[in-house]
Amino acid sequence: MRVQVQRRLFTVEEYHRMAEAGILSEDDRVELIEGELVTMSPIGSRHA
């Protein structure tokens, strides 16, 4: 059985509203790239 998945892209305004609503917090390591929420790599000692 094949399942069809539909993707939804977010706008910058929607991204900011998610943060304001508490869906995203300052501790969430995500960024918005071309409408997609992408998990960022953890900060390592070389990036700190």
PDB file of C-alpha atoms in Angstrom:
ATOM      1  CA  MET A   1       0.000   0.000   0.000  1.00  0.00           C
ATOM      2  CA  ARG A   2       1.410   3.369  -1.004  1.00  0.00           C
ATOM      3  CA  VAL A   3       0.757   6.420   1.154  1.00  0.00           C
ATOM      4  CA  GLN A   4       0.696   9.847  -0.458  1.00  0.00           C
ATOM      5  CA  VAL A   5       2.353  12.537   1.677  1.00  0.00           C
ATOM      6  CA  GLN A   6       1.618  16.175   0.982  1.00  0.00           C
ATOM      7  CA  ARG A   7       4.218  18.727   2.018  1.00  0.00           C
ATOM      8  CA  ARG A   8       3.336  22.188   3.248  1.00  0.00           C
ATOM      9  CA  LEU A   9       5.789  25.057   3.092  1.00  0.00           C
ATOM     10  CA  PHE A  10       5.761  27.828   5.697  1.00  0.00           C
ATOM     11  CA  THR A  11       6.172  31.564   5.230  1.00  0.00           C
ATOM     12  CA  VAL A  12       8.471  33.688   7.371  1.00  0.00           C
ATOM     13  CA  GLU A  13       5.391  35.240   8.990  1.00  0.00           C
ATOM     14  CA  GLU A  14       4.032  31.789   9.919  1.00  0.00           C
ATOM     15  CA  TYR A  15       7.437  30.819  11.311  1.00  0.00           C
ATOM     16  CA  HIS A  16       7.451  33.894  13.568  1.00  0.00           C
ATOM     17  CA  ARG A  17       3.863  33.254  14.668  1.00  0.00           C
ATOM     18  CA  MET A  18       4.808  29.688  15.661  1.00  0.00           C
ATOM     19  CA  ALA A  19       7.521  31.140  17.903  1.00  0.00           C
ATOM     20  CA  GLU A  20       5.107  33.696  19.385  1.00  0.00           C
ATOM     21  CA  ALA A  21       2.524  30.957  20.056  1.00  0.00           C
ATOM     22  CA  GLY A  22       5.113  28.813  21.849  1.00  0.00           C
ATOM     23  CA  ILE A  23       5.190  26.078  19.217  1.00  0.00           C
ATOM     24  CA  LEU A  24       8.863  26.864  18.655  1.00  0.00           C
ATOM     25  CA  SER A  25      11.059  27.930  21.558  1.00  0.00           C
ATOM     26  CA  GLU A  26      14.489  29.551  21.702  1.00  0.00           C
ATOM     27  CA  ASP A  27      15.926  26.124  22.528  1.00  0.00           C
ATOM     28  CA  ASP A  28      14.587  24.556  19.304  1.00  0.00           C
ATOM     29  CA  ARG A  29      17.455  24.227  16.866  1.00  0.00           C
ATOM     30  CA  VAL A  30      15.493  24.782  13.672  1.00  0.00           C
ATOM     31  CA  GLU A  31      15.649  27.255  10.840  1.00  0.00           C
ATOM     32  CA  LEU A  32      13.383  28.055   7.933  1.00  0.00           C
ATOM     33  CA  ILE A  33      14.975  27.267   4.570  1.00  0.00           C
ATOM     34  CA  GLU A  34      12.910  27.769   1.430  1.00  0.00           C
ATOM     35  CA  GLY A  35       9.713  27.201   3.400  1.00  0.00           C
ATOM     36  CA  GLU A  36      10.863  24.039   5.192  1.00  0.00           C
ATOM     37  CA  LEU A  37      11.689  23.750   8.894  1.00  0.00           C
ATOM     38  CA  VAL A  38      15.134  22.178   9.028  1.00  0.00           C
ATOM     39  CA  THR A  39      16.807  20.853  12.174  1.00  0.00           C
ATOM     40  CA  MET A  40      20.161  22.540  12.685  1.00  0.00           C
ATOM     41  CA  SER A  41      23.306  20.644  13.622  1.00  0.00           C
ATOM     42  CA  PRO A  42      24.213  20.745  17.310  1.00  0.00           C
ATOM     43  CA  ILE A  43      26.732  23.342  18.420  1.00  0.00           C
ATOM     44  CA  GLY A  44      30.089  21.664  18.859  1.00  0.00           C
ATOM     45  CA  SER A  45      33.136  22.931  20.692  1.00  0.00           C
ATOM     46  CA  ARG A  46      34.538  24.305  17.429  1.00  0.00           C
ATOM     47  CA  HIS A  47      31.394  26.433  16.932  1.00  0.00           C
ATOM     48  CA  ALA A  48      30.850  27.586  20.504  1.00  0.00           C
TER      49      ALA A  48
END
